[in-house]
């Protein structure tokens, strides 16, 4: 039987360098001669992200916490389903390395923080796992890299980027404290689910992109070893 590809996820809070690091990693793996496909979620360029865009734009509630975690998760999950079926399934099944900027892991972090108590969160996490990997049959990741940047640092990077682009903040970005809650949830999930945690800042400053890249590459190399 033909071996499937590898699915590698870069997960992190807003503005922690996911896009930057996914690109650096894709370039490096391509240069090594690997077949690589870069994807990102939400898939803003696709109509499948319409409900996600409505949600982030505040159509279902001006605050993220007002919007049902299960409904919001379903929007992101079906966007992934559409992307998988129409864009990268063939490459994945042909053995490509698929590099994803966010995945199911983002629902696990960003929607779970809406639920107050541990029992509710655990039930939600079990549901997400069953819904996306089970019912929707989306591939499970071979590696999840959690880019651990202190929230104060990513907030600064985001502010600099927003000032440069003039883009409006979405309902998650507008919510003070949300970045911190997500960061704490990510740290806990990384330990629980075996995500590879990589420090991206130290003492209030971002680490150099190249340094972070080397650490990610090392983790990825271990997973890809023997697959080329
Ligand atoms: N190590 C770094 N040092 C300094 N600046 C960085 C570093 N990594 C990324 N940046 C800058 O920080 C900003 C956010 O980075 P990037 O867009 O890669 O993050 P992201 O996690 O994809 O963000 P979002 O969640 O908003 O999509 C960008 O302006 C980027 O150039
Ligand atoms: Mg990004």
mmCIF file with all atom_site columns, C-alpha atoms in Angstrom, residues 3-9 25 29 34 96-99 140-145 194-196 215-228:
data_model
loop_
_atom_site.group_PDB
_atom_site.id
_atom_site.type_symbol
_atom_site.label_atom_id
_atom_site.label_alt_id
_atom_site.label_comp_id
_atom_site.label_asym_id
_atom_site.label_entity_id
_atom_site.label_seq_id
_atom_site.pdbx_PDB_ins_code
_atom_site.Cartn_x
_atom_site.Cartn_y
_atom_site.Cartn_z
_atom_site.occupancy
_atom_site.B_iso_or_equiv
_atom_site.pdbx_formal_charge
_atom_site.auth_seq_id
_atom_site.auth_comp_id
_atom_site.auth_asym_id
_atom_site.auth_atom_id
_atom_site.pdbx_PDB_model_num
ATOM 1  C CA . UNK A 1 3   ? 2.285  5.469  2.172  1.00 0.00 ? 3   UNK A CA 1
ATOM 2  C CA . UNK A 1 4   ? 0.334  8.604  2.953  1.00 0.00 ? 4   UNK A CA 1
ATOM 3  C CA . UNK A 1 5   ? 2.031  11.943 3.364  1.00 0.00 ? 5   UNK A CA 1
ATOM 4  C CA . UNK A 1 6   ? 2.838  13.684 6.588  1.00 0.00 ? 6   UNK A CA 1
ATOM 5  C CA . UNK A 1 7   ? 0.661  16.355 8.094  1.00 0.00 ? 7   UNK A CA 1
ATOM 6  C CA . UNK A 1 8   ? 2.527  18.916 10.163 1.00 0.00 ? 8   UNK A CA 1
ATOM 7  C CA . UNK A 1 9   ? 0.720  21.673 12.015 1.00 0.00 ? 9   UNK A CA 1
ATOM 8  C CA . UNK A 1 25  ? 9.893  25.625 6.755  1.00 0.00 ? 25  UNK A CA 1
ATOM 9  C CA . UNK A 1 29  ? 11.884 21.349 2.799  1.00 0.00 ? 29  UNK A CA 1
ATOM 10 C CA . UNK A 1 34  ? 10.702 17.164 -0.734 1.00 0.00 ? 34  UNK A CA 1
ATOM 11 C CA . UNK A 1 96  ? 3.414  15.079 0.104  1.00 0.00 ? 96  UNK A CA 1
ATOM 12 C CA . UNK A 1 97  ? 4.428  16.834 3.297  1.00 0.00 ? 97  UNK A CA 1
ATOM 13 C CA . UNK A 1 98  ? 1.464  19.041 4.134  1.00 0.00 ? 98  UNK A CA 1
ATOM 14 C CA . UNK A 1 99  ? 2.357  22.079 6.237  1.00 0.00 ? 99  UNK A CA 1
ATOM 15 C CA . UNK A 1 140 ? -4.750 13.430 12.099 1.00 0.00 ? 140 UNK A CA 1
ATOM 16 C CA . UNK A 1 141 ? -1.530 15.407 12.356 1.00 0.00 ? 141 UNK A CA 1
ATOM 17 C CA . UNK A 1 142 ? 1.806  13.580 12.491 1.00 0.00 ? 142 UNK A CA 1
ATOM 18 C CA . UNK A 1 143 ? 3.282  16.505 14.406 1.00 0.00 ? 143 UNK A CA 1
ATOM 19 C CA . UNK A 1 144 ? 1.840  19.586 16.066 1.00 0.00 ? 144 UNK A CA 1
ATOM 20 C CA . UNK A 1 145 ? 4.343  22.347 16.718 1.00 0.00 ? 145 UNK A CA 1
ATOM 21 C CA . UNK A 1 194 ? 2.076  15.791 23.076 1.00 0.00 ? 194 UNK A CA 1
ATOM 22 C CA . UNK A 1 195 ? 2.463  18.919 20.993 1.00 0.00 ? 195 UNK A CA 1
ATOM 23 C CA . UNK A 1 196 ? 6.055  19.985 20.454 1.00 0.00 ? 196 UNK A CA 1
ATOM 24 C CA . UNK A 1 215 ? 14.195 24.512 16.360 1.00 0.00 ? 215 UNK A CA 1
ATOM 25 C CA . UNK A 1 216 ? 11.098 23.792 14.283 1.00 0.00 ? 216 UNK A CA 1
ATOM 26 C CA . UNK A 1 217 ? 13.165 22.216 11.541 1.00 0.00 ? 217 UNK A CA 1
ATOM 27 C CA . UNK A 1 218 ? 14.842 19.900 14.034 1.00 0.00 ? 218 UNK A CA 1
ATOM 28 C CA . UNK A 1 219 ? 11.456 18.666 15.319 1.00 0.00 ? 219 UNK A CA 1
ATOM 29 C CA . UNK A 1 220 ? 10.149 18.217 11.785 1.00 0.00 ? 220 UNK A CA 1
ATOM 30 C CA . UNK A 1 221 ? 13.273 16.417 10.614 1.00 0.00 ? 221 UNK A CA 1
ATOM 31 C CA . UNK A 1 222 ? 12.764 13.771 13.295 1.00 0.00 ? 222 UNK A CA 1
ATOM 32 C CA . UNK A 1 223 ? 9.225  13.132 12.061 1.00 0.00 ? 223 UNK A CA 1
ATOM 33 C CA . UNK A 1 224 ? 10.220 13.057 8.392  1.00 0.00 ? 224 UNK A CA 1
ATOM 34 C CA . UNK A 1 225 ? 13.292 10.889 8.885  1.00 0.00 ? 225 UNK A CA 1
ATOM 35 C CA . UNK A 1 226 ? 13.061 7.828  6.750  1.00 0.00 ? 226 UNK A CA 1
ATOM 36 C CA . UNK A 1 227 ? 10.208 9.196  4.653  1.00 0.00 ? 227 UNK A CA 1
ATOM 37 C CA . UNK A 1 228 ? 12.344 10.381 1.742  1.00 0.00 ? 228 UNK A CA 1
#
